[in-house]
Coordinates of C-alpha atoms and ligand atoms in Angstrom, one line a residue:
X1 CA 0.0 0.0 0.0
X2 CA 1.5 3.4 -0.8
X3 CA 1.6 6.4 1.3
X4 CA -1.3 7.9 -0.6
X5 CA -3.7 5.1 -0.2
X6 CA -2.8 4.9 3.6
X7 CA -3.9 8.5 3.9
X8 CA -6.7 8.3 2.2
X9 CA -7.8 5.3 4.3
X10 CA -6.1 7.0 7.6
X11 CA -9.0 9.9 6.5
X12 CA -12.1 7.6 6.5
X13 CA -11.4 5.4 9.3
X14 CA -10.4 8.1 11.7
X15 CA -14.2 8.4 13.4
X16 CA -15.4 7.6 16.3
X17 CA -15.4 4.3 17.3
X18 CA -15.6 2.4 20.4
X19 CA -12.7 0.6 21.4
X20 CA -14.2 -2.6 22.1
X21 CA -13.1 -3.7 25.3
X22 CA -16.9 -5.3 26.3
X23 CA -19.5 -5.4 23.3
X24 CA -22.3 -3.9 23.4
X25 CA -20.3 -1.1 24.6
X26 CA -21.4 1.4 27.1
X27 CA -23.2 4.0 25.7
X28 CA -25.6 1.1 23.4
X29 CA -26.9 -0.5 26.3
X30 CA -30.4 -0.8 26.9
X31 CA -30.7 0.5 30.4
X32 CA -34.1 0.6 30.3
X33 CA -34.7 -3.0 30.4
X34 CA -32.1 -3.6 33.0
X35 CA -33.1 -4.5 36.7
X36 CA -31.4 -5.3 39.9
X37 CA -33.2 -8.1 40.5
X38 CA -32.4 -9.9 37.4
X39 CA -28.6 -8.5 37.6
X40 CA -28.1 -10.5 40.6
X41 CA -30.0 -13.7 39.2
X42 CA -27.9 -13.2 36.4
X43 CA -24.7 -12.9 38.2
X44 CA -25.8 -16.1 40.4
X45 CA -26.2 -18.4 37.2
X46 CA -22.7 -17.3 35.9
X47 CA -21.0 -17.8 39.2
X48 CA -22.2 -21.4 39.0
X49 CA -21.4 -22.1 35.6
X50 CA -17.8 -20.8 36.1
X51 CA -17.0 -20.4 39.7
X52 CA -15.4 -24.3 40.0
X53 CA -13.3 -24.7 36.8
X54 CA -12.5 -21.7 36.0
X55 CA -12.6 -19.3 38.9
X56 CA -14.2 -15.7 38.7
X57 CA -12.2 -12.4 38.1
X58 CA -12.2 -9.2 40.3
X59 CA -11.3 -5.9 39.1
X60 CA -10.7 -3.1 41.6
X61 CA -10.7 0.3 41.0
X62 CA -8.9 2.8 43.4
X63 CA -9.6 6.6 41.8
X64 CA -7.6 8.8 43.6
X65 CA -4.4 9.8 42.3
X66 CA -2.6 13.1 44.0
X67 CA -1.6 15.7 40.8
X68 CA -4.0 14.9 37.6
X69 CA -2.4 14.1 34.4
X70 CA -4.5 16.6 32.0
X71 CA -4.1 13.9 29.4
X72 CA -6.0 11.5 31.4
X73 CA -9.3 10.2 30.5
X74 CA -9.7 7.2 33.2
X75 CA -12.5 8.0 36.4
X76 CA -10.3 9.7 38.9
X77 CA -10.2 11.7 42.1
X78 CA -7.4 14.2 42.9
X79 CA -7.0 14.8 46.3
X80 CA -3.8 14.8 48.6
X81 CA -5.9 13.7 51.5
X82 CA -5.2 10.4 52.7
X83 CA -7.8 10.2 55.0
X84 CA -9.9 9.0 52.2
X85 CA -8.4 5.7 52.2
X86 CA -9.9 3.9 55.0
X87 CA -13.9 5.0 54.3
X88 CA -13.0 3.9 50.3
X89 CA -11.8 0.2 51.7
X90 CA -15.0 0.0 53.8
X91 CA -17.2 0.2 51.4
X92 CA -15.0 -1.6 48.7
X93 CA -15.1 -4.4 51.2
X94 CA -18.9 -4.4 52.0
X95 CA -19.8 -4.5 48.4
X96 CA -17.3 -7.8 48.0
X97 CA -19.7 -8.9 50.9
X98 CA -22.7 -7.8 49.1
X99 CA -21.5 -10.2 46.0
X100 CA -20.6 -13.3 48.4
X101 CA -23.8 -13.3 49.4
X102 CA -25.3 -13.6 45.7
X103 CA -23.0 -16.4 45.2
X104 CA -23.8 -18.5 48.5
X105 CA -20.8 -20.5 48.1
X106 CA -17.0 -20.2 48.0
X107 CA -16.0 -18.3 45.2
X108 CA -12.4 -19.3 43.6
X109 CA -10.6 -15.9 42.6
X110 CA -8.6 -16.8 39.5
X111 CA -7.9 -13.2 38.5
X112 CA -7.5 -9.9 40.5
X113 CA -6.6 -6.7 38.9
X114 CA -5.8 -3.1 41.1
X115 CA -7.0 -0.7 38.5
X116 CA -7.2 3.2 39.0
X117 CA -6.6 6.3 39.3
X118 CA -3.8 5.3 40.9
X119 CA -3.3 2.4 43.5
X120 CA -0.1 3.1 45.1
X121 CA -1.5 6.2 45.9
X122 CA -2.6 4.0 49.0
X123 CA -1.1 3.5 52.2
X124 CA 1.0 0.0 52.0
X125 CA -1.0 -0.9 55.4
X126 CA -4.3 -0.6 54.1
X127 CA -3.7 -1.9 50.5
X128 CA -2.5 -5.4 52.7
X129 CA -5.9 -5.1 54.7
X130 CA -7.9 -4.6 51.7
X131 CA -6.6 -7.9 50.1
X132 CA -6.5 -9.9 53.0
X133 CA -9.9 -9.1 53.9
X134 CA -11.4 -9.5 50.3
X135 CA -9.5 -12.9 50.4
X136 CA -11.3 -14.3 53.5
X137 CA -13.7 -17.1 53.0
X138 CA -12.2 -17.0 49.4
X139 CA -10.3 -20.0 47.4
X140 CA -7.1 -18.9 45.3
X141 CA -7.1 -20.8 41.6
X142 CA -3.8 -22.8 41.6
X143 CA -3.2 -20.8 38.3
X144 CA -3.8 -17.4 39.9
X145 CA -2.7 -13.7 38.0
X146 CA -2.8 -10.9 40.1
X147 CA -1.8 -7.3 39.0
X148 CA -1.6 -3.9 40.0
X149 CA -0.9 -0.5 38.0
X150 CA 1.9 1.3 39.9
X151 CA 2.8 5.5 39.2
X152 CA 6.7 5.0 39.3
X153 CA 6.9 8.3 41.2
X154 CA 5.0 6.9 44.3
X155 CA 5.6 3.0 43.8
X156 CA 7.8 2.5 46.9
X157 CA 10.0 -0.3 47.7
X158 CA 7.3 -1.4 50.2
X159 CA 4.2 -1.4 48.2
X160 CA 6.0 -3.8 45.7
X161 CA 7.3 -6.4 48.5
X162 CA 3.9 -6.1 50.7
X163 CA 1.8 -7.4 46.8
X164 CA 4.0 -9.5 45.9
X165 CA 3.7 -11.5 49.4
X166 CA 0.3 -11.4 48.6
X167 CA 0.4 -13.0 45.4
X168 CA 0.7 -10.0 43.0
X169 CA 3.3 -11.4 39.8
X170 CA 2.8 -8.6 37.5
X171 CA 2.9 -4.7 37.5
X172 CA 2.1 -2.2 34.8
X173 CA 3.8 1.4 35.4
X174 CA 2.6 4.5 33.6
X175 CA 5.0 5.9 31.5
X176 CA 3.2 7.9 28.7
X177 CA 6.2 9.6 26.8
X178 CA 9.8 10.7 28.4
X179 CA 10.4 14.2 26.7
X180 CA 10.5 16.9 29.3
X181 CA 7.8 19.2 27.2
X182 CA 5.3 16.6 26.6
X183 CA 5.4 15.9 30.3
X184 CA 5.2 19.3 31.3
X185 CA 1.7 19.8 28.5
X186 CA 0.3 16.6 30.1
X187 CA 1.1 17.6 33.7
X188 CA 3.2 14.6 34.1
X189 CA 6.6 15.4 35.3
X190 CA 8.3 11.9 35.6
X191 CA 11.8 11.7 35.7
X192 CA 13.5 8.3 34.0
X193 CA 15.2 7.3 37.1
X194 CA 12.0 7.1 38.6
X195 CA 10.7 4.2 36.5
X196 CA 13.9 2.6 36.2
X197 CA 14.3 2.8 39.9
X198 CA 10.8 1.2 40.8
X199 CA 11.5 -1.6 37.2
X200 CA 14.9 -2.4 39.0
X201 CA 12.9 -3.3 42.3
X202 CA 10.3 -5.0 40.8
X203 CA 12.6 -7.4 39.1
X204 CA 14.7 -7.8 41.8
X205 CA 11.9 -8.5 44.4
X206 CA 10.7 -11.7 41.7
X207 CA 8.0 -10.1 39.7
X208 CA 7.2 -12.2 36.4
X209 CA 5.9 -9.0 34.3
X210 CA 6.9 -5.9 34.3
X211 CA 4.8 -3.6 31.9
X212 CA 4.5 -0.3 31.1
X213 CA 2.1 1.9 29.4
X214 CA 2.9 4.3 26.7
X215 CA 0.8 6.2 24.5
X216 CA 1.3 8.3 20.9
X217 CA -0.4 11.2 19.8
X218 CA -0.1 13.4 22.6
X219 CA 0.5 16.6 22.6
X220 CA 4.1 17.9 20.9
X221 CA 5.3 14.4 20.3
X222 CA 6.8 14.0 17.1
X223 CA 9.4 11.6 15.5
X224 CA 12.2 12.5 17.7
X225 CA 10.7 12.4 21.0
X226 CA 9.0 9.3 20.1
X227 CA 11.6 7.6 18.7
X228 CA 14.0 9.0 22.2
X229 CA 11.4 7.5 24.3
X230 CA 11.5 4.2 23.1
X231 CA 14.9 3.8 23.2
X232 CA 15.2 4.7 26.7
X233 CA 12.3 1.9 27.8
X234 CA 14.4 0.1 26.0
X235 CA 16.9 -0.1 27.9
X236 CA 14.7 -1.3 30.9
X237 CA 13.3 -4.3 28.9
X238 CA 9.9 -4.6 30.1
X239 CA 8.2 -7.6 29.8
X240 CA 4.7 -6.2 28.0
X241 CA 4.4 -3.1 26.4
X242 CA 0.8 -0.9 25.5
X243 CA 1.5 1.8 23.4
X244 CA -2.0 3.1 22.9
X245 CA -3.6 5.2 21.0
X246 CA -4.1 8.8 22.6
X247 CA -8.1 9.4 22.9
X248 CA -9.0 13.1 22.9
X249 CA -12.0 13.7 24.8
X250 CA -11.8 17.1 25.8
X251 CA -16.0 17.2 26.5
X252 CA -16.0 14.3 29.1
X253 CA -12.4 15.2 30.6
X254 CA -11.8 19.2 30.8
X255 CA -8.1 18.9 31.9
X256 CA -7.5 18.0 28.1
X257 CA -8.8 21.5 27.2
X258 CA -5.4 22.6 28.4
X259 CA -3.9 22.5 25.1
X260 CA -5.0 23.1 21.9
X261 CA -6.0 20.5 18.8
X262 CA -3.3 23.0 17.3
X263 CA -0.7 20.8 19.6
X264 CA -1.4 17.6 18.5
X265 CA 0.0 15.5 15.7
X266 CA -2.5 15.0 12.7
X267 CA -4.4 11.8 12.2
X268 CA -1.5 10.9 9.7
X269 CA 1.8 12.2 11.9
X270 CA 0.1 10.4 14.9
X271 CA -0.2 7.0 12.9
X272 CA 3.4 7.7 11.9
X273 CA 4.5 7.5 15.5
X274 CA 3.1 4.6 16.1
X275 CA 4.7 3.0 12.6
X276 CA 7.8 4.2 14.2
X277 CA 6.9 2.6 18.2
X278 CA 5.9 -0.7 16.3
X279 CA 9.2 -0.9 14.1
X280 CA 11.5 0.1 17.3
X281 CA 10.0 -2.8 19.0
X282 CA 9.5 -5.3 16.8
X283 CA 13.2 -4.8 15.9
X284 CA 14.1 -4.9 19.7
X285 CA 12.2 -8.5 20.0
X286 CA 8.9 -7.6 20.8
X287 CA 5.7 -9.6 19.0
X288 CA 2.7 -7.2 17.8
X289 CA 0.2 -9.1 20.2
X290 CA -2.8 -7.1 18.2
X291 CA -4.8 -3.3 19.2
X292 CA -1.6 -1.4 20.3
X293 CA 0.0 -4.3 23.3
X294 CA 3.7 -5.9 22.6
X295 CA 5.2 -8.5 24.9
X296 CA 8.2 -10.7 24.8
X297 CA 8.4 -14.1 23.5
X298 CA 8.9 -15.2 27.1
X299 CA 6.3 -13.4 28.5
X300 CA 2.4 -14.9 29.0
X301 CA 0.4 -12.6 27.1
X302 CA 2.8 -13.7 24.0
X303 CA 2.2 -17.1 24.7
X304 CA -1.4 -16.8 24.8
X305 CA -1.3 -14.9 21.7
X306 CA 0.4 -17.8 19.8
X307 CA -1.7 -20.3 21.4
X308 CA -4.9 -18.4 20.3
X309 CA -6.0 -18.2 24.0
X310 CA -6.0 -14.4 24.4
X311 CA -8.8 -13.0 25.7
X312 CA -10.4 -9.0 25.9
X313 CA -12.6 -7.6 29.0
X314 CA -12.5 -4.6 30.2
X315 CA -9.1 -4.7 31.9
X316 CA -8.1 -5.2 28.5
X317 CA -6.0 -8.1 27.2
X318 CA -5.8 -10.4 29.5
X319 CA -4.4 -14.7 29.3
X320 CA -6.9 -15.8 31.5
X321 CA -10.9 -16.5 30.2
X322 CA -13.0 -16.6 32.7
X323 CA -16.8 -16.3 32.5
X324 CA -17.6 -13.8 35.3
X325 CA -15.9 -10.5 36.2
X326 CA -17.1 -8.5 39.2
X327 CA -15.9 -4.8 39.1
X328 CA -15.7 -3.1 42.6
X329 CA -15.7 0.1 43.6
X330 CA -16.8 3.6 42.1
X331 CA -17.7 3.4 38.1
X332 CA -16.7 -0.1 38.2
X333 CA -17.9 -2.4 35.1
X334 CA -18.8 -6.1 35.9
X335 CA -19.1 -8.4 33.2
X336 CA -21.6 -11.5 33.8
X337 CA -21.6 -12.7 30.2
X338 CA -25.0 -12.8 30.2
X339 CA -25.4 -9.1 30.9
X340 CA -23.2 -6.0 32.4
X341 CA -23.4 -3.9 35.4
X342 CA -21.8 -0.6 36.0
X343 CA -21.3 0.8 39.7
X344 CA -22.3 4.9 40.1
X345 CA -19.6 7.0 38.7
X346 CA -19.7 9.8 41.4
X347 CA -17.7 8.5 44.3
X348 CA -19.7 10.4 47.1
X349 CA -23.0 8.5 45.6
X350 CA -21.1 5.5 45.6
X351 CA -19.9 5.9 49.4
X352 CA -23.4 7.2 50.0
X353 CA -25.5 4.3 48.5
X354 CA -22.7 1.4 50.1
X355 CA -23.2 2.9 53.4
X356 CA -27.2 3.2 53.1
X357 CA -27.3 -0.8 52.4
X358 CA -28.5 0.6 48.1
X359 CA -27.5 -1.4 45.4
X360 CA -24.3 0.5 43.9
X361 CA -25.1 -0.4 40.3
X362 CA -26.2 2.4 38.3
X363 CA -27.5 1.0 35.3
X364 CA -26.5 -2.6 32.9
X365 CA -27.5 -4.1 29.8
X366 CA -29.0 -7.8 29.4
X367 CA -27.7 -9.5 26.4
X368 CA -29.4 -10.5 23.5
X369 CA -28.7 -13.7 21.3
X370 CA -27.6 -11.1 18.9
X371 CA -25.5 -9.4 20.9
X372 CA -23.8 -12.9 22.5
X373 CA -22.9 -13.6 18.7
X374 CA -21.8 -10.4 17.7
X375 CA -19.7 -10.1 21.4
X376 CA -18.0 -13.6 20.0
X377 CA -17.2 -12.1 16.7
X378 CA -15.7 -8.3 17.9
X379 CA -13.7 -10.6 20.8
X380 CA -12.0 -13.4 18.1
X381 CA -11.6 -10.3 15.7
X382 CA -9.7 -8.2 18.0
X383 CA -7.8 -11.3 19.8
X384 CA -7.2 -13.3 16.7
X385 CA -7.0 -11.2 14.0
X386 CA -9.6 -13.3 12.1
X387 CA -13.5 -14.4 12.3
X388 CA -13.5 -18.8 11.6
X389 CA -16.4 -20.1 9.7
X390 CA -18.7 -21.0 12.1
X391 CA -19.2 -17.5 13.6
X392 CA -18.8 -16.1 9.9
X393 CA -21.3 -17.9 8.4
X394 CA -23.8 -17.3 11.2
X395 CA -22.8 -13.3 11.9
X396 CA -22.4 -12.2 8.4
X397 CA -24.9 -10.9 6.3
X398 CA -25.6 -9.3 2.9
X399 CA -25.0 -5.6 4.6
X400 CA -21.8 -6.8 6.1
X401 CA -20.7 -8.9 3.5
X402 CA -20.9 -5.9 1.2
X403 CA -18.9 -3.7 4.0
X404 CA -16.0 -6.6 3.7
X405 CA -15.9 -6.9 0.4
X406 CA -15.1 -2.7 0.1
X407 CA -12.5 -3.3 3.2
X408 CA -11.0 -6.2 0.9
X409 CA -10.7 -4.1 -1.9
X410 CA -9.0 -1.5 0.2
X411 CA -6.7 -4.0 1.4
X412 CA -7.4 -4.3 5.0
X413 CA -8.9 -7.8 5.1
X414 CA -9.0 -11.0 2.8
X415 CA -12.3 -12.6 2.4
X416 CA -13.1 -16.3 1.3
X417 CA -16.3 -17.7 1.4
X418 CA -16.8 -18.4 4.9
X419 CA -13.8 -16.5 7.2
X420 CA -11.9 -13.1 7.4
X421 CA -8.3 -12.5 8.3
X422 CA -7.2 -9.3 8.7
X423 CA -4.3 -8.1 6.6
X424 CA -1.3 -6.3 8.2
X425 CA -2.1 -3.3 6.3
X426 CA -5.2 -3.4 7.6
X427 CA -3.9 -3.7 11.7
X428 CA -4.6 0.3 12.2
X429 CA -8.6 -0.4 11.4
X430 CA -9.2 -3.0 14.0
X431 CA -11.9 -1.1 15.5
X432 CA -13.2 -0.1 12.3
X433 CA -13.5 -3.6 11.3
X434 CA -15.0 -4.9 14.8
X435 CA -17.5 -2.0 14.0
X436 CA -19.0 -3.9 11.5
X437 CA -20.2 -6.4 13.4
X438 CA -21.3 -3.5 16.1
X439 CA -25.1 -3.9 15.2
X440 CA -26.1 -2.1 18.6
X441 CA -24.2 1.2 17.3
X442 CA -26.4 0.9 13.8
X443 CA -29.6 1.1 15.3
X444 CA -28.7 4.0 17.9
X445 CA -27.9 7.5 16.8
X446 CA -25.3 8.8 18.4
X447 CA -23.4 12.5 18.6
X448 CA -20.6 12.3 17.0
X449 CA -19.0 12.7 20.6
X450 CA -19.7 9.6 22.0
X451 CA -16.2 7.9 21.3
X452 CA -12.7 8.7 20.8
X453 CA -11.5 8.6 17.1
X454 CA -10.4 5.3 16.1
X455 CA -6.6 6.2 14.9
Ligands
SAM1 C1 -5.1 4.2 35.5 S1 -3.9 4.7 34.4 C2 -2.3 4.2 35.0 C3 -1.8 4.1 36.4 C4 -1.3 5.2 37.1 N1 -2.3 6.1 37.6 C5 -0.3 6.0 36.3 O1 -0.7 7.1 35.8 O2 0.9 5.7 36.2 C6 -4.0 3.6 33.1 C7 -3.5 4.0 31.8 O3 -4.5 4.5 31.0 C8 -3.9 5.1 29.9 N2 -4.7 6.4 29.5 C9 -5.2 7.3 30.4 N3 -5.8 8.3 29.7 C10 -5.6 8.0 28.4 C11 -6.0 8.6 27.2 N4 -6.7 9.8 27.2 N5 -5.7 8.1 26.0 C12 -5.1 6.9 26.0 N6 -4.6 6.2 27.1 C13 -4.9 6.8 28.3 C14 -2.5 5.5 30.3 O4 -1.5 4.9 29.5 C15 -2.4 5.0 31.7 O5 -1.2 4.5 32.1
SF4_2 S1 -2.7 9.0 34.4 FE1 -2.7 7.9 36.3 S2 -1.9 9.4 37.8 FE2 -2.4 10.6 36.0 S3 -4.5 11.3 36.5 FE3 -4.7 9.4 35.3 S4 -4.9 7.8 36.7 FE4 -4.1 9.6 37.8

């Protein structure tokens, strides 16, 4: 494909599109036929059908984080008040109690995930209370994965030993970018000795995974810093890599209002950085696991990839498949298969609803059989690459078929009669390719605000 072509394709796919961690995604759910009291009936039935092979997943999100990062789209609070800790545990620990009860037995915790804002904002003491609590009267999965994300400019030498005692293998450390004027834009003044101090402990201490978290597009990047930034992580060999795509939702988060679209690279400069991330790495050893992640041939998430066992949920990619994900804590997402749940978004509404004995589940979505097929097809499409025969044949119709064929012709995908496999060129369009089989976002208009841009 020439330059040409890919600009001309860079111009039509680069719409808003979702970025398909759950399907339906958020704003396509049908709130209104959502209840509590078939949530919970719903979250029962999965528990049984997956609690004794495969174990459940918990993901936790802690929002506080002390500075904000204007680049930073994720459900925070800033606040340099500690004293918000122990009340937040409380009531993260009485909705875990709330979800025991639903199950009425032993549930077997396969995954757990620390998720934020930022959860090394915590006090070591309380993050070790708030996993051994969550852990009583619960069985550990002989294959368990637990993981935190860790800010290397508060990760201390502590927070790393106190997890990993607890069972915590893996760590994923926001990096972003390393050039001093993109971190001063974003807010984000991270030295590099910081996150090679806190990599250096986290190795040394036995973790299996280090990870960190990059992201192009940002404001003032351009070849140079990009290309400087990678070689510096580097140097620090981490075990995973997400270099994501930059989502510019100034609307929902205001901090991003602090610079200008004038500042940011165009659709075509900003794919161009990521041409040169995914060269840097792939050159350095790294495999191109699929939707912006790289990991080491050694490391799980590879494996997984190559054994075609990768699997998407909101966490994002993750090795392990299991049926049932509870999300606590403010805005939290669980995933019961069979529907969705999300928790209130407004942490003194959540606080104020645990304490009251309310439900903290704002609003979900009950899946169709439509949306259970399509869900299969946007998941093997964004973990594979490709869509097999059986879900082809029973997902694709004459309007999508016709959609495929003009993606074939543009050379993003090659169609037989019953399968798709998507072609390299066509790896930047992964969403816009899961999109076809979005058939919840067809039937819903939507401002054109809804969703970050897909490039
Ligand atoms: C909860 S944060 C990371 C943990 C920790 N708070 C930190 O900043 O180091 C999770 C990740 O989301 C990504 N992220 C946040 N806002 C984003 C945005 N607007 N576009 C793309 N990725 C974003 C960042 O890469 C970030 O490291
Ligand atoms: S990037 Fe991390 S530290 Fe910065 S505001 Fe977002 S969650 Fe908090």
């Amino acid at each position: 494909m020439n330059e040409l072509q890919t600009s001309a394709l860079l111009k039509k796919y680069d719409v808003p599109t979702p970025r398909y961690t759950s399907y339906p995604t958020v704003p396509t759910w049908d709130v209104e036929q959502f209840n509590i009291v078939q949530w919970k009936q719903i979250v029962r039935q999965c528990f049984d059908e997956s609690n004794g092979g495969k174990g459940i997943s918990i993901y936790i999100h802690l929002p506080f984080c002390e500075s904000l990062c204007t680049y930073c789209a994720c459900n925070t609070r800033i606040t340099k008040n500690h004293a918000v800790e122990v009340p937040y545990i409380q009531a993260l620990l009485k909705e875990w109690e709330e979800y025991k009860k639903i199950f009425g037995s032993k549930p077997v915790v396969r995954e757990l995930h620390l998720g934020g804002g930022t959860p090394t904002f915590f006090d070591v003491k309380n993050l070790r209370w708030l996993i051994t609590e969550l852990f009583h009267g619960v069985e550990i999965h002989p294959d368990f994965e637990f993981s935190f994300e860790g800010h290397p400019n508060n990760t201390t030498v502590d927070h790393l030993k106190s997890l990993f005692d607890l069972g915590f293998r893996r760590v994923s450390f926001g990096v972003q970018d390393l050039d001093e004027k993109v971190q001063r834009t974003i807010h984000r003044i991270q030295p590099f000795e910081n996150l090679e101090r806190v990599t250096n402990y986290a190795r040394a201490i036995g973790y299996k995974s280090v990870s960190f978290d990059l992201i192009y597009g940002l404001p003032f990047q351009n070849p140079f810093t990009v290309s400087d930034t990678i070689d510096k992580i580097l140097s620090l060999k981490p075990d995973r890599l997400s270099f994501y795509s930059y989502a510019h939702v100034p609307w929902l988060r205001p901090g991003q209002r602090g610079y200008g679209d004038g500042d940011l690279p165009s659709n075509f400069l900003k794919r161009h950085l990521y041409e040169i991330g995914r060269y840097k790495l792939c050159k350095a050893g790294y495999a191109d696991i699929g939707m912006d992640h790289f990991a080491l041939p050694g490391d799980d998430l590879f494996k997984a990839s190559v054994a075609g066992r990768l699997h998407r949920n909101f966490m994002g990619y993750t090795t392990t498949q299991t049926d049932l994900l509870i999300g606590l804590g403010v805005s939290a997402i669980s995933d019961a298969h069979y529907a969705y749940g999300q928790n209130l978004k407004k942490l003194e509404q959540y606080l104020t609803a645990m304490k009251a004995g309310d439900s903290t589940i704002n609003k979900g979505h009950i899946l169709s059989e439509e949306d259970l097929l399509n869900k299969q097809c946007i998941l093997q499409i964004s973990c594979k690459g490709e869509l097999d025969g059986d879900l082809f044949s029973r997902s694709v119709d004459d309007r999508t078929r016709e959609l495929l064929l003009e993606m074939e012709q543009e050379g993003i995908l090659y169609l037989s009669n019953d399968s798709l496999k998507i072609t390299p060129a066509g790896e930047p369009f992964v969403r816009n390719i899961c999109r076809v089989f979005d058939r919840r976002m067809d039937r819903i208009e939507f401002q054109s605000e809804t969703f970050s841009k897909s490039i």
